[in-house]
Amino acid sequence: MKQHHPSAQAAPTSVQDNAAAGLRIEAATGEGPGRPAVIDNPDLCVGYVDEAIRSRRSIRAYLPTPVPQASVADILAVASRAPSGSNIQPWQTYVLTGESLKSLTSRLLEAFNDPAQRLMHQEEYAYYPREWSEPYQARRRKVGWDLYGLLGIGRADKDRMQSQHARNFTFFDAPVGLIFTIDRHLEQGSWLDYGMFLQSVMVAARARGLDTCPQAAFATFHRVIAAELRLPETRMVVCGMALGYADPNAVENRLVTERAPLNDWAHFLS
C-alpha cells in the first residue's frame, strides 16, 4: 500500500485518477444513483482492499500530525455502510481532538493512576471470558509478552507495565480519539453489527494512510467518559479507538501479531 506523507492530506480519488490507473468507472445499478463501480480491473481493486485489511495493526504510538476533520468524517461515512440487522445502524461515535481530547484523557488518567479511584470502576459488560481456556489463553499471553519484549519490560517490571497500560487512556498520543457508544436496550445482534462497523472504520483509515488501535480498556471507566461527554443514561460505552499517523520510530509499532493457519479454523464442506 502506498503510504501518504503524514503532513499531507490525502485527496479524494477522482474519476481522472481512476482512469490514470487503468480503471473505468461507470454508474452501477443498486443502492444509490450513479454509484461508482470498478469493472475493468478487479485484480487491482482486490489488491487495494486486501492490503488495507492485511496492513491494519493495533498501533500504540502516533505522530502529533493533525488529521483533518474532513478525513475523519469521510472514514466514518464510509464505515456507516457496514451492515446491520434491519438497517438499525446501532453506532454512535464521539470524535475528540484538541482540548476535548486533553480533557478526557486527563480525567481518565486521574482515575486510573489513583489506586483507590481505580477500584471504583469496572466495565459494564464482559469483554473477556471469566475463565480462560486454550488456545485463547496462550494467544493472549503471547501477544502481551511480545509487546512487553519489544518495550524491554520484564515480568517483574510492574511499574512499567502500569505505565504502558496507562497509555491506553491517552489514546497512545494519537491526535484523534474516538469513543463508541450503543443504546442500552439493543441486544447481542446489534453488538455483532457494531463489530463490523468498527472493522470498517479501521480499514477505511488504512486506505487513507492512517492507523488505528481499538481499545476495550475505555469500557472500564465508562462513568468517567459518560460524565465528560455528557452521555444520556440510555447510552453504554462500547470501546474507544486511537486514530492518526503511526510513529515509524516507535519500537512498539514493530509488533505484528500472528494468525492461526486457515486449516485450524476453516471447515470446507461439500
mmCIF file with all atom_site columns, C-alpha atoms in Angstrom, residues 49-192:
data_model
loop_
_atom_site.group_PDB
_atom_site.id
_atom_site.type_symbol
_atom_site.label_atom_id
_atom_site.label_alt_id
_atom_site.label_comp_id
_atom_site.label_asym_id
_atom_site.label_entity_id
_atom_site.label_seq_id
_atom_site.pdbx_PDB_ins_code
_atom_site.Cartn_x
_atom_site.Cartn_y
_atom_site.Cartn_z
_atom_site.occupancy
_atom_site.B_iso_or_equiv
_atom_site.pdbx_formal_charge
_atom_site.auth_seq_id
_atom_site.auth_comp_id
_atom_site.auth_asym_id
_atom_site.auth_atom_id
_atom_site.pdbx_PDB_model_num
ATOM 1   C CA . VAL A 1 49  ? -8.805  -3.916  -0.359 1.00 0.00 ? 49  VAL A CA 1
ATOM 2   C CA . ASP A 1 50  ? -6.709  -6.883  0.751  1.00 0.00 ? 50  ASP A CA 1
ATOM 3   C CA . GLU A 1 51  ? -3.736  -4.665  1.554  1.00 0.00 ? 51  GLU A CA 1
ATOM 4   C CA . ALA A 1 52  ? -5.889  -2.311  3.618  1.00 0.00 ? 52  ALA A CA 1
ATOM 5   C CA . ILE A 1 53  ? -7.081  -5.288  5.674  1.00 0.00 ? 53  ILE A CA 1
ATOM 6   C CA . ARG A 1 54  ? -3.703  -7.030  5.958  1.00 0.00 ? 54  ARG A CA 1
ATOM 7   C CA . SER A 1 55  ? -1.813  -3.874  6.892  1.00 0.00 ? 55  SER A CA 1
ATOM 8   C CA . ARG A 1 56  ? -4.229  -2.993  9.676  1.00 0.00 ? 56  ARG A CA 1
ATOM 9   C CA . ARG A 1 57  ? -2.488  -3.350  13.027 1.00 0.00 ? 57  ARG A CA 1
ATOM 10  C CA . SER A 1 58  ? -3.081  -2.024  16.515 1.00 0.00 ? 58  SER A CA 1
ATOM 11  C CA . ILE A 1 59  ? -0.714  0.956   16.575 1.00 0.00 ? 59  ILE A CA 1
ATOM 12  C CA . ARG A 1 60  ? 0.367   2.109   20.032 1.00 0.00 ? 60  ARG A CA 1
ATOM 13  C CA . ALA A 1 61  ? 2.433   5.237   19.242 1.00 0.00 ? 61  ALA A CA 1
ATOM 14  C CA . TYR A 1 62  ? 1.444   8.145   16.970 1.00 0.00 ? 62  TYR A CA 1
ATOM 15  C CA . LEU A 1 63  ? 2.922   11.238  15.446 1.00 0.00 ? 63  LEU A CA 1
ATOM 16  C CA . PRO A 1 64  ? 1.407   14.563  16.583 1.00 0.00 ? 64  PRO A CA 1
ATOM 17  C CA . THR A 1 65  ? 0.453   15.351  12.969 1.00 0.00 ? 65  THR A CA 1
ATOM 18  C CA . PRO A 1 66  ? -3.191  16.508  12.932 1.00 0.00 ? 66  PRO A CA 1
ATOM 19  C CA . VAL A 1 67  ? -5.786  14.562  10.989 1.00 0.00 ? 67  VAL A CA 1
ATOM 20  C CA . PRO A 1 68  ? -8.197  16.866  9.116  1.00 0.00 ? 68  PRO A CA 1
ATOM 21  C CA . GLN A 1 69  ? -11.762 16.653  10.390 1.00 0.00 ? 69  GLN A CA 1
ATOM 22  C CA . ALA A 1 70  ? -12.912 16.099  6.812  1.00 0.00 ? 70  ALA A CA 1
ATOM 23  C CA . SER A 1 71  ? -10.804 12.931  6.656  1.00 0.00 ? 71  SER A CA 1
ATOM 24  C CA . VAL A 1 72  ? -12.345 11.591  9.858  1.00 0.00 ? 72  VAL A CA 1
ATOM 25  C CA . ALA A 1 73  ? -15.805 12.412  8.551  1.00 0.00 ? 73  ALA A CA 1
ATOM 26  C CA . ASP A 1 74  ? -15.062 10.565  5.303  1.00 0.00 ? 74  ASP A CA 1
ATOM 27  C CA . ILE A 1 75  ? -13.869 7.493   7.204  1.00 0.00 ? 75  ILE A CA 1
ATOM 28  C CA . LEU A 1 76  ? -16.970 7.387   9.380  1.00 0.00 ? 76  LEU A CA 1
ATOM 29  C CA . ALA A 1 77  ? -19.272 7.960   6.420  1.00 0.00 ? 77  ALA A CA 1
ATOM 30  C CA . VAL A 1 78  ? -17.693 5.069   4.515  1.00 0.00 ? 78  VAL A CA 1
ATOM 31  C CA . ALA A 1 79  ? -17.802 2.838   7.596  1.00 0.00 ? 79  ALA A CA 1
ATOM 32  C CA . SER A 1 80  ? -21.501 3.544   8.045  1.00 0.00 ? 80  SER A CA 1
ATOM 33  C CA . ARG A 1 81  ? -22.088 1.326   5.024  1.00 0.00 ? 81  ARG A CA 1
ATOM 34  C CA . ALA A 1 82  ? -21.382 -1.623  7.353  1.00 0.00 ? 82  ALA A CA 1
ATOM 35  C CA . PRO A 1 83  ? -24.354 -3.982  7.528  1.00 0.00 ? 83  PRO A CA 1
ATOM 36  C CA . SER A 1 84  ? -26.737 -4.039  10.474 1.00 0.00 ? 84  SER A CA 1
ATOM 37  C CA . GLY A 1 85  ? -29.824 -6.122  11.164 1.00 0.00 ? 85  GLY A CA 1
ATOM 38  C CA . SER A 1 86  ? -32.910 -4.418  9.720  1.00 0.00 ? 86  SER A CA 1
ATOM 39  C CA . ASN A 1 87  ? -30.615 -1.452  8.971  1.00 0.00 ? 87  ASN A CA 1
ATOM 40  C CA . ILE A 1 88  ? -30.935 -0.106  12.519 1.00 0.00 ? 88  ILE A CA 1
ATOM 41  C CA . GLN A 1 89  ? -27.316 1.228   12.478 1.00 0.00 ? 89  GLN A CA 1
ATOM 42  C CA . PRO A 1 90  ? -26.624 0.973   16.225 1.00 0.00 ? 90  PRO A CA 1
ATOM 43  C CA . TRP A 1 91  ? -23.418 3.019   16.282 1.00 0.00 ? 91  TRP A CA 1
ATOM 44  C CA . GLN A 1 92  ? -22.934 6.413   17.930 1.00 0.00 ? 92  GLN A CA 1
ATOM 45  C CA . THR A 1 93  ? -19.462 7.971   17.647 1.00 0.00 ? 93  THR A CA 1
ATOM 46  C CA . TYR A 1 94  ? -17.777 10.825  19.522 1.00 0.00 ? 94  TYR A CA 1
ATOM 47  C CA . VAL A 1 95  ? -14.742 12.348  17.792 1.00 0.00 ? 95  VAL A CA 1
ATOM 48  C CA . LEU A 1 96  ? -12.313 14.030  20.182 1.00 0.00 ? 96  LEU A CA 1
ATOM 49  C CA . THR A 1 97  ? -9.457  16.339  19.217 1.00 0.00 ? 97  THR A CA 1
ATOM 50  C CA . GLY A 1 98  ? -7.677  19.309  20.792 1.00 0.00 ? 98  GLY A CA 1
ATOM 51  C CA . GLU A 1 99  ? -8.970  20.439  24.159 1.00 0.00 ? 99  GLU A CA 1
ATOM 52  C CA . SER A 1 100 ? -11.799 17.909  24.311 1.00 0.00 ? 100 SER A CA 1
ATOM 53  C CA . LEU A 1 101 ? -9.271  15.103  23.872 1.00 0.00 ? 101 LEU A CA 1
ATOM 54  C CA . LYS A 1 102 ? -6.938  16.556  26.510 1.00 0.00 ? 102 LYS A CA 1
ATOM 55  C CA . SER A 1 103 ? -9.774  16.992  28.987 1.00 0.00 ? 103 SER A CA 1
ATOM 56  C CA . LEU A 1 104 ? -10.980 13.406  28.687 1.00 0.00 ? 104 LEU A CA 1
ATOM 57  C CA . THR A 1 105 ? -7.510  11.880  28.850 1.00 0.00 ? 105 THR A CA 1
ATOM 58  C CA . SER A 1 106 ? -6.686  13.966  31.914 1.00 0.00 ? 106 SER A CA 1
ATOM 59  C CA . ARG A 1 107 ? -9.760  12.710  33.779 1.00 0.00 ? 107 ARG A CA 1
ATOM 60  C CA . LEU A 1 108 ? -9.148  9.114   32.729 1.00 0.00 ? 108 LEU A CA 1
ATOM 61  C CA . LEU A 1 109 ? -5.521  9.183   33.843 1.00 0.00 ? 109 LEU A CA 1
ATOM 62  C CA . GLU A 1 110 ? -6.532  10.697  37.179 1.00 0.00 ? 110 GLU A CA 1
ATOM 63  C CA . ALA A 1 111 ? -8.906  7.788   37.772 1.00 0.00 ? 111 ALA A CA 1
ATOM 64  C CA . PHE A 1 112 ? -6.504  5.111   36.508 1.00 0.00 ? 112 PHE A CA 1
ATOM 65  C CA . ASN A 1 113 ? -3.393  6.332   38.329 1.00 0.00 ? 113 ASN A CA 1
ATOM 66  C CA . ASP A 1 114 ? -5.128  6.567   41.726 1.00 0.00 ? 114 ASP A CA 1
ATOM 67  C CA . PRO A 1 115 ? -5.430  3.011   43.133 1.00 0.00 ? 115 PRO A CA 1
ATOM 68  C CA . ALA A 1 116 ? -8.382  3.979   45.322 1.00 0.00 ? 116 ALA A CA 1
ATOM 69  C CA . GLN A 1 117 ? -10.269 5.520   42.399 1.00 0.00 ? 117 GLN A CA 1
ATOM 70  C CA . ARG A 1 118 ? -9.353  2.683   40.060 1.00 0.00 ? 118 ARG A CA 1
ATOM 71  C CA . LEU A 1 119 ? -11.029 0.144   42.335 1.00 0.00 ? 119 LEU A CA 1
ATOM 72  C CA . MET A 1 120 ? -14.301 2.053   41.998 1.00 0.00 ? 120 MET A CA 1
ATOM 73  C CA . HIS A 1 121 ? -14.539 1.408   38.263 1.00 0.00 ? 121 HIS A CA 1
ATOM 74  C CA . GLN A 1 122 ? -15.414 -1.706  36.310 1.00 0.00 ? 122 GLN A CA 1
ATOM 75  C CA . GLU A 1 123 ? -16.754 -2.461  32.859 1.00 0.00 ? 123 GLU A CA 1
ATOM 76  C CA . GLU A 1 124 ? -20.480 -2.884  32.255 1.00 0.00 ? 124 GLU A CA 1
ATOM 77  C CA . TYR A 1 125 ? -20.101 -5.887  30.001 1.00 0.00 ? 125 TYR A CA 1
ATOM 78  C CA . ALA A 1 126 ? -17.719 -8.853  29.939 1.00 0.00 ? 126 ALA A CA 1
ATOM 79  C CA . TYR A 1 127 ? -15.327 -8.394  27.042 1.00 0.00 ? 127 TYR A CA 1
ATOM 80  C CA . TYR A 1 128 ? -13.170 -11.361 28.052 1.00 0.00 ? 128 TYR A CA 1
ATOM 81  C CA . PRO A 1 129 ? -14.238 -14.745 29.465 1.00 0.00 ? 129 PRO A CA 1
ATOM 82  C CA . ARG A 1 130 ? -14.406 -15.152 33.221 1.00 0.00 ? 130 ARG A CA 1
ATOM 83  C CA . GLU A 1 131 ? -12.195 -18.229 32.955 1.00 0.00 ? 131 GLU A CA 1
ATOM 84  C CA . TRP A 1 132 ? -9.597  -18.666 30.227 1.00 0.00 ? 132 TRP A CA 1
ATOM 85  C CA . SER A 1 133 ? -9.104  -21.868 28.233 1.00 0.00 ? 133 SER A CA 1
ATOM 86  C CA . GLU A 1 134 ? -6.810  -22.889 25.406 1.00 0.00 ? 134 GLU A CA 1
ATOM 87  C CA . PRO A 1 135 ? -5.876  -21.885 22.787 1.00 0.00 ? 135 PRO A CA 1
ATOM 88  C CA . TYR A 1 136 ? -7.123  -18.435 23.823 1.00 0.00 ? 136 TYR A CA 1
ATOM 89  C CA . GLN A 1 137 ? -5.063  -18.102 26.986 1.00 0.00 ? 137 GLN A CA 1
ATOM 90  C CA . ALA A 1 138 ? -1.813  -18.915 25.154 1.00 0.00 ? 138 ALA A CA 1
ATOM 91  C CA . ARG A 1 139 ? -2.593  -16.433 22.384 1.00 0.00 ? 139 ARG A CA 1
ATOM 92  C CA . ARG A 1 140 ? -3.405  -13.722 24.888 1.00 0.00 ? 140 ARG A CA 1
ATOM 93  C CA . ARG A 1 141 ? -0.212  -14.270 26.848 1.00 0.00 ? 141 ARG A CA 1
ATOM 94  C CA . LYS A 1 142 ? 1.951   -14.376 23.746 1.00 0.00 ? 142 LYS A CA 1
ATOM 95  C CA . VAL A 1 143 ? 0.802   -11.056 22.344 1.00 0.00 ? 143 VAL A CA 1
ATOM 96  C CA . GLY A 1 144 ? 1.239   -9.431  25.757 1.00 0.00 ? 144 GLY A CA 1
ATOM 97  C CA . TRP A 1 145 ? 4.780   -10.674 26.228 1.00 0.00 ? 145 TRP A CA 1
ATOM 98  C CA . ASP A 1 146 ? 5.681   -9.950  22.612 1.00 0.00 ? 146 ASP A CA 1
ATOM 99  C CA . LEU A 1 147 ? 4.702   -6.308  23.176 1.00 0.00 ? 147 LEU A CA 1
ATOM 100 C CA . TYR A 1 148 ? 6.492   -6.084  26.516 1.00 0.00 ? 148 TYR A CA 1
ATOM 101 C CA . GLY A 1 149 ? 9.538   -7.731  24.977 1.00 0.00 ? 149 GLY A CA 1
ATOM 102 C CA . LEU A 1 150 ? 9.782   -5.027  22.322 1.00 0.00 ? 150 LEU A CA 1
ATOM 103 C CA . LEU A 1 151 ? 9.482   -2.395  25.052 1.00 0.00 ? 151 LEU A CA 1
ATOM 104 C CA . GLY A 1 152 ? 12.046  -4.107  27.280 1.00 0.00 ? 152 GLY A CA 1
ATOM 105 C CA . ILE A 1 153 ? 9.514   -4.668  30.064 1.00 0.00 ? 153 ILE A CA 1
ATOM 106 C CA . GLY A 1 154 ? 10.286  -7.722  32.183 1.00 0.00 ? 154 GLY A CA 1
ATOM 107 C CA . ARG A 1 155 ? 7.860   -9.872  34.132 1.00 0.00 ? 155 ARG A CA 1
ATOM 108 C CA . ALA A 1 156 ? 8.819   -8.153  37.381 1.00 0.00 ? 156 ALA A CA 1
ATOM 109 C CA . ASP A 1 157 ? 8.510   -4.602  35.996 1.00 0.00 ? 157 ASP A CA 1
ATOM 110 C CA . LYS A 1 158 ? 5.085   -3.910  37.471 1.00 0.00 ? 158 LYS A CA 1
ATOM 111 C CA . ASP A 1 159 ? 5.514   -0.130  37.405 1.00 0.00 ? 159 ASP A CA 1
ATOM 112 C CA . ARG A 1 160 ? 6.438   -0.117  33.729 1.00 0.00 ? 160 ARG A CA 1
ATOM 113 C CA . MET A 1 161 ? 3.526   -2.411  32.928 1.00 0.00 ? 161 MET A CA 1
ATOM 114 C CA . GLN A 1 162 ? 1.248   0.033   34.711 1.00 0.00 ? 162 GLN A CA 1
ATOM 115 C CA . SER A 1 163 ? 2.700   2.963   32.781 1.00 0.00 ? 163 SER A CA 1
ATOM 116 C CA . GLN A 1 164 ? 2.257   1.176   29.470 1.00 0.00 ? 164 GLN A CA 1
ATOM 117 C CA . HIS A 1 165 ? -1.342  0.314   30.308 1.00 0.00 ? 165 HIS A CA 1
ATOM 118 C CA . ALA A 1 166 ? -1.956  3.961   31.218 1.00 0.00 ? 166 ALA A CA 1
ATOM 119 C CA . ARG A 1 167 ? -1.040  4.926   27.654 1.00 0.00 ? 167 ARG A CA 1
ATOM 120 C CA . ASN A 1 168 ? -4.383  3.481   26.583 1.00 0.00 ? 168 ASN A CA 1
ATOM 121 C CA . PHE A 1 169 ? -6.056  6.456   28.232 1.00 0.00 ? 169 PHE A CA 1
ATOM 122 C CA . THR A 1 170 ? -4.061  8.981   26.212 1.00 0.00 ? 170 THR A CA 1
ATOM 123 C CA . PHE A 1 171 ? -5.137  7.163   23.026 1.00 0.00 ? 171 PHE A CA 1
ATOM 124 C CA . PHE A 1 172 ? -1.402  6.427   22.702 1.00 0.00 ? 172 PHE A CA 1
ATOM 125 C CA . ASP A 1 173 ? -0.893  10.143  21.946 1.00 0.00 ? 173 ASP A CA 1
ATOM 126 C CA . ALA A 1 174 ? -2.956  9.954   18.752 1.00 0.00 ? 174 ALA A CA 1
ATOM 127 C CA . PRO A 1 175 ? -4.333  13.323  17.578 1.00 0.00 ? 175 PRO A CA 1
ATOM 128 C CA . VAL A 1 176 ? -7.845  11.846  17.308 1.00 0.00 ? 176 VAL A CA 1
ATOM 129 C CA . GLY A 1 177 ? -9.672  9.800   19.913 1.00 0.00 ? 177 GLY A CA 1
ATOM 130 C CA . LEU A 1 178 ? -12.928 8.025   19.102 1.00 0.00 ? 178 LEU A CA 1
ATOM 131 C CA . ILE A 1 179 ? -15.461 6.870   21.676 1.00 0.00 ? 179 ILE A CA 1
ATOM 132 C CA . PHE A 1 180 ? -18.184 4.481   20.528 1.00 0.00 ? 180 PHE A CA 1
ATOM 133 C CA . THR A 1 181 ? -21.476 4.019   22.345 1.00 0.00 ? 181 THR A CA 1
ATOM 134 C CA . ILE A 1 182 ? -24.621 1.953   21.885 1.00 0.00 ? 182 ILE A CA 1
ATOM 135 C CA . ASP A 1 183 ? -28.169 2.232   23.187 1.00 0.00 ? 183 ASP A CA 1
ATOM 136 C CA . ARG A 1 184 ? -28.599 0.003   26.230 1.00 0.00 ? 184 ARG A CA 1
ATOM 137 C CA . HIS A 1 185 ? -31.789 -1.674  25.095 1.00 0.00 ? 185 HIS A CA 1
ATOM 138 C CA . LEU A 1 186 ? -30.180 -3.128  21.973 1.00 0.00 ? 186 LEU A CA 1
ATOM 139 C CA . GLU A 1 187 ? -29.287 -6.800  22.063 1.00 0.00 ? 187 GLU A CA 1
ATOM 140 C CA . GLN A 1 188 ? -26.402 -9.078  21.101 1.00 0.00 ? 188 GLN A CA 1
ATOM 141 C CA . GLY A 1 189 ? -27.109 -8.887  17.381 1.00 0.00 ? 189 GLY A CA 1
ATOM 142 C CA . SER A 1 190 ? -26.501 -5.144  17.402 1.00 0.00 ? 190 SER A CA 1
ATOM 143 C CA . TRP A 1 191 ? -23.143 -5.721  19.087 1.00 0.00 ? 191 TRP A CA 1
ATOM 144 C CA . LEU A 1 192 ? -22.240 -8.049  16.209 1.00 0.00 ? 192 LEU A CA 1
#
